[in-house]
PDB file of C-alpha atoms in Angstrom:
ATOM      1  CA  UNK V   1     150.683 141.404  91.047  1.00 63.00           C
ATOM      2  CA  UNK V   2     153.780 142.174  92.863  1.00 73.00           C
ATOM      3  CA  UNK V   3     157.187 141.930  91.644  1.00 84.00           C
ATOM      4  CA  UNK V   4     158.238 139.236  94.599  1.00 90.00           C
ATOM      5  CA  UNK V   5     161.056 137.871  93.139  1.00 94.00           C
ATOM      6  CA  UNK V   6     163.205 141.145  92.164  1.00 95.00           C
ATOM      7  CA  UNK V   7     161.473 142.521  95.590  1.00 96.00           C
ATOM      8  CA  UNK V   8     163.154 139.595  97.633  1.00 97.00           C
ATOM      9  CA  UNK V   9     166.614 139.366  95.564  1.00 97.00           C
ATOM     10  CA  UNK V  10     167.018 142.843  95.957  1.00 97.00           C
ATOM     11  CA  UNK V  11     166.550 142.231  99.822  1.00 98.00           C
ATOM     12  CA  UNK V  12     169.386 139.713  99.519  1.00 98.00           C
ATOM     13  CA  UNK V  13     171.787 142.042  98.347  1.00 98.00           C
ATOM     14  CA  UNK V  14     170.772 144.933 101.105  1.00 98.00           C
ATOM     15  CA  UNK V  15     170.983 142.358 103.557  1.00 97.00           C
ATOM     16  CA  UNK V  16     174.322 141.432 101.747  1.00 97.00           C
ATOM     17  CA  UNK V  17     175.002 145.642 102.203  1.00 98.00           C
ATOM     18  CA  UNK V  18     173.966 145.528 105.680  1.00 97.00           C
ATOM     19  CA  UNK V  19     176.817 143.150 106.892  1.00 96.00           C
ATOM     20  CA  UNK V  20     179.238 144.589 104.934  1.00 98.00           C
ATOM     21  CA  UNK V  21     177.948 148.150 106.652  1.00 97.00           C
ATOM     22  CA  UNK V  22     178.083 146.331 110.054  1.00 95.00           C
ATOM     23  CA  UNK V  23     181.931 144.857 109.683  1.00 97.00           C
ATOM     24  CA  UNK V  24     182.902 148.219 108.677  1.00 97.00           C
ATOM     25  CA  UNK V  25     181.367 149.636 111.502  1.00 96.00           C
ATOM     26  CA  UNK V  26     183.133 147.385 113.897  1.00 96.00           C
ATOM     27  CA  UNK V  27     186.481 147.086 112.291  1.00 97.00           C
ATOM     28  CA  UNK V  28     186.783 151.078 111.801  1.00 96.00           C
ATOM     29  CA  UNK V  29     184.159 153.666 112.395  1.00 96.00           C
ATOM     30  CA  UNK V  30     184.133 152.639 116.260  1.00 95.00           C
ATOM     31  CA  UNK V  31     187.495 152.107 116.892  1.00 96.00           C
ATOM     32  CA  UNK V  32     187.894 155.767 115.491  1.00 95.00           C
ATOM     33  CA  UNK V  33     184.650 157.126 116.644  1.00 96.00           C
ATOM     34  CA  UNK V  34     183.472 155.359 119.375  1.00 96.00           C
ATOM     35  CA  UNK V  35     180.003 152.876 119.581  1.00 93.00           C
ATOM     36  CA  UNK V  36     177.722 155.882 119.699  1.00 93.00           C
ATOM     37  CA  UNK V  37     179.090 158.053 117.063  1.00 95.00           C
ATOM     38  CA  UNK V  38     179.688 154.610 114.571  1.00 96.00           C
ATOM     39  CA  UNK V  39     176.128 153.335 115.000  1.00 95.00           C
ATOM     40  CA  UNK V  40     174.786 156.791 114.043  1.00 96.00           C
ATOM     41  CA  UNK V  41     177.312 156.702 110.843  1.00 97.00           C
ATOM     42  CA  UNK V  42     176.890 152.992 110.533  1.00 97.00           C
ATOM     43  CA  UNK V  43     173.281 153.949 110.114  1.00 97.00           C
ATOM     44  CA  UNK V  44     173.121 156.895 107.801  1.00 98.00           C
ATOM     45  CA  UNK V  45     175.610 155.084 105.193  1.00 98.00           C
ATOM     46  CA  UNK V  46     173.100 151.822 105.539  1.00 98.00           C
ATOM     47  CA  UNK V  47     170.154 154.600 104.859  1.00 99.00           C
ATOM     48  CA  UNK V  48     172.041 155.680 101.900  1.00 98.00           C
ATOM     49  CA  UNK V  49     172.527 152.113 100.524  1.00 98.00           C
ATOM     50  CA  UNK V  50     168.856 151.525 100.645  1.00 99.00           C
ATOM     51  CA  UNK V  51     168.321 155.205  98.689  1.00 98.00           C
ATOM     52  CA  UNK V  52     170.630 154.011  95.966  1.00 98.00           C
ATOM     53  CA  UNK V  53     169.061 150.601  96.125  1.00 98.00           C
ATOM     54  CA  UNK V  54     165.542 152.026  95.738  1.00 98.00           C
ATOM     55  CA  UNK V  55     166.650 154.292  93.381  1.00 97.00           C
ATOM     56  CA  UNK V  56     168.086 151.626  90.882  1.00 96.00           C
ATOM     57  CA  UNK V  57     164.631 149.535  91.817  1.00 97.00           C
ATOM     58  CA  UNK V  58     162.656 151.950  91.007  1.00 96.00           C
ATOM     59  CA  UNK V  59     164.126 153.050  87.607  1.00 95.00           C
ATOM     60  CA  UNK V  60     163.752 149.139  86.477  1.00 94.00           C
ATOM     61  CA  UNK V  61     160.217 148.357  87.510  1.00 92.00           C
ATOM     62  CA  UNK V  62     158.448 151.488  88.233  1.00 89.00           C
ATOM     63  CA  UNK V  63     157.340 151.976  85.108  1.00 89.00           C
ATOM     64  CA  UNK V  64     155.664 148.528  85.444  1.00 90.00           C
ATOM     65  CA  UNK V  65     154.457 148.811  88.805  1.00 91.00           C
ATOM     66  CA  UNK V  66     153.747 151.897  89.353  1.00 92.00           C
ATOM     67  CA  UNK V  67     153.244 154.193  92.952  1.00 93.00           C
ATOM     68  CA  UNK V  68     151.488 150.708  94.525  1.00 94.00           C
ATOM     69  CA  UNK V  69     154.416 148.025  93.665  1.00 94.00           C
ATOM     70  CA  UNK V  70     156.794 151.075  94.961  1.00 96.00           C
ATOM     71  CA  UNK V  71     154.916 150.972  97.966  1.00 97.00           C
ATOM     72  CA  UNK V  72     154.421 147.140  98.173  1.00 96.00           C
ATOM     73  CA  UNK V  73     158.474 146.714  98.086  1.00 97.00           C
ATOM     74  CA  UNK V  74     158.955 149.343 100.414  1.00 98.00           C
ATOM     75  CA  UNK V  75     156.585 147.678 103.023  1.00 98.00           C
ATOM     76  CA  UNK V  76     157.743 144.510 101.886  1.00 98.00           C
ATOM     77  CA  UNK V  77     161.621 145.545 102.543  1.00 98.00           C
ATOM     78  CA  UNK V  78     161.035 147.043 105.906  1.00 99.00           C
ATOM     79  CA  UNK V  79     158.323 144.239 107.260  1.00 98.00           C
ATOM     80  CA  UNK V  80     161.412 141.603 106.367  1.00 98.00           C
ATOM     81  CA  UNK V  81     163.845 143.738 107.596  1.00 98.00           C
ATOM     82  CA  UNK V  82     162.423 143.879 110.990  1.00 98.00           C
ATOM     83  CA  UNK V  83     160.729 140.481 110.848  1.00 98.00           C
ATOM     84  CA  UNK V  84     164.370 138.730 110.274  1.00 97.00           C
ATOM     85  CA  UNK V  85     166.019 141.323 112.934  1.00 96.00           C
ATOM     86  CA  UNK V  86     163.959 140.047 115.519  1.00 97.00           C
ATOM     87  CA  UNK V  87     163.358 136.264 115.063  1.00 97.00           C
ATOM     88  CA  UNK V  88     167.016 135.628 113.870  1.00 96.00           C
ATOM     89  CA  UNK V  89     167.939 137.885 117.077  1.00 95.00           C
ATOM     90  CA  UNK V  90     166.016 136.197 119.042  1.00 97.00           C
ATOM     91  CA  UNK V  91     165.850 132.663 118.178  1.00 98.00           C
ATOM     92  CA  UNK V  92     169.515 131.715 116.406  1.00 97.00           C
ATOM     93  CA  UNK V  93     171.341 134.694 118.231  1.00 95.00           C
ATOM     94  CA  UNK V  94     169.709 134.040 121.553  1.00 97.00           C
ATOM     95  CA  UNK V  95     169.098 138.243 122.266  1.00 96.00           C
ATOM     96  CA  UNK V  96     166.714 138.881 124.592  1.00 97.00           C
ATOM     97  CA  UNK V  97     163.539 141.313 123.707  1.00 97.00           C
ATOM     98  CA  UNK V  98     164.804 143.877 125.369  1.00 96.00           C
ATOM     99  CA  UNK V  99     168.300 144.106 123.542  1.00 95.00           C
ATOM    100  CA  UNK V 100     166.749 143.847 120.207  1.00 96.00           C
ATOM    101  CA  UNK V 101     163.768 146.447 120.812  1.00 96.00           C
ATOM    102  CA  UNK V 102     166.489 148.732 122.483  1.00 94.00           C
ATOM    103  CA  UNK V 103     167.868 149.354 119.047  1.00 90.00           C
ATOM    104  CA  UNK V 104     164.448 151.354 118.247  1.00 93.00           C
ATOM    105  CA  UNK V 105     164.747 153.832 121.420  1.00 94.00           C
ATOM    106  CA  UNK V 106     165.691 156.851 120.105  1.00 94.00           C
ATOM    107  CA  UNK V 107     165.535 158.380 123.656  1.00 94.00           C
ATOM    108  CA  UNK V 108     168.571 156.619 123.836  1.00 92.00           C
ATOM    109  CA  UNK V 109     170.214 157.868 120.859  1.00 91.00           C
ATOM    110  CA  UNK V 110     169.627 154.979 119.082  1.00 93.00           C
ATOM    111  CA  UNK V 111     168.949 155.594 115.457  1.00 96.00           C
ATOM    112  CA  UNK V 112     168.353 152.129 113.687  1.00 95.00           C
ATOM    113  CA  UNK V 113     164.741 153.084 112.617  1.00 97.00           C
ATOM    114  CA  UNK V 114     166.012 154.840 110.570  1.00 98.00           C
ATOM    115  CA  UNK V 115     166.761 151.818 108.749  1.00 98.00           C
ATOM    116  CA  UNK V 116     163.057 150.499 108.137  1.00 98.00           C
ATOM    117  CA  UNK V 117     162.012 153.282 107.579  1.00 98.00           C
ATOM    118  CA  UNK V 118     164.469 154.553 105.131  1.00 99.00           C
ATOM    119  CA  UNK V 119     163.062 150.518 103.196  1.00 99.00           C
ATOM    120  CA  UNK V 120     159.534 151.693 103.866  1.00 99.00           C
ATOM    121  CA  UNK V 121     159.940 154.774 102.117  1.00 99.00           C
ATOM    122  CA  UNK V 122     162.587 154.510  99.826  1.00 98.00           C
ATOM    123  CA  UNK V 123     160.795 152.576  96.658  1.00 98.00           C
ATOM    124  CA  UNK V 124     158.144 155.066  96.238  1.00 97.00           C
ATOM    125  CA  UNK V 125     160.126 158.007  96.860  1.00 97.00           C
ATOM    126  CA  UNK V 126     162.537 157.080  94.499  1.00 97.00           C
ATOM    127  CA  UNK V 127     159.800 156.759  91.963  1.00 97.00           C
ATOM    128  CA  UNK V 128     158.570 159.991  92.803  1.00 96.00           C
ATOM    129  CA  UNK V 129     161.640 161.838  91.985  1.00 96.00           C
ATOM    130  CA  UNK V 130     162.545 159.734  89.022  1.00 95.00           C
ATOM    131  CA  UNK V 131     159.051 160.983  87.513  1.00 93.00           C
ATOM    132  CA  UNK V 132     159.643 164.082  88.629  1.00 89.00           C
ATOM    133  CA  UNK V 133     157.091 164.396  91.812  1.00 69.00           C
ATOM    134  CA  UNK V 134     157.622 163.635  95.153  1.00 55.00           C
TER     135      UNK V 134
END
């Protein structure tokens, strides 16, 4: 079995991260740096979030789970990541597509993939080096 509940909770809290990440973004790094340059910052300090989240995940219920529940929260993470980006977007927001899939162009210098990816990954590699393998 999967670890749902600690998986989810420990969603809440990035999510929780994530806002926090965005209001700083808004309130400072763009002023300072403009949109482009705070999104990319924005970004990298959300990717580093998730790392220490993982990180702390992994050290509590690796040893239980093992490389699979690593992967299933990582999966899990990203697939609710982008699941709630788009439908709350979408549907309470009011965003069109296009807007919200425009985050995922990097063509465009857009960098948010980063994000779910960074969720995708993070669980298992954070095992990884806790055990000593990557």
């Amino acid at each position: 079995m999967f670890p749902l509940r600690t998986a989810t909770a420990c969603w809440c809290a990035l999510c929780a991260v994530a806002i926090a990440n965005g209001a700083l973004r808004e309130a400072w790094l763009g002023p300072g740096l403009g949109t482009a340059a705070a999104h990319v910052v924005s970004t990298l300090l959300l990717c580093a979030a998730v790392g220490l989240a993982a990180l702390l995940y992994a050290r509590r219920l690796g040893p239980a789970w093992g490389v699979r529940g690593m992967w299933a929260t990582g999966l899990f993470w990203a697939g609710l990541t982008v699941a709630f980006e788009f439908l709350f977007g979408h549907y309470v927001a009011g965003h069109p597509w296009q807007r919200l899939l425009a985050d995922y162009d990097v063509t465009a210098g857009r960098v948010w993939v980063l994000v779910p990816v960074a969720l995708a990954l993070g669980p298992r590699l954070a095992w990884g080096w806790l055990r000593g393998r990557g």
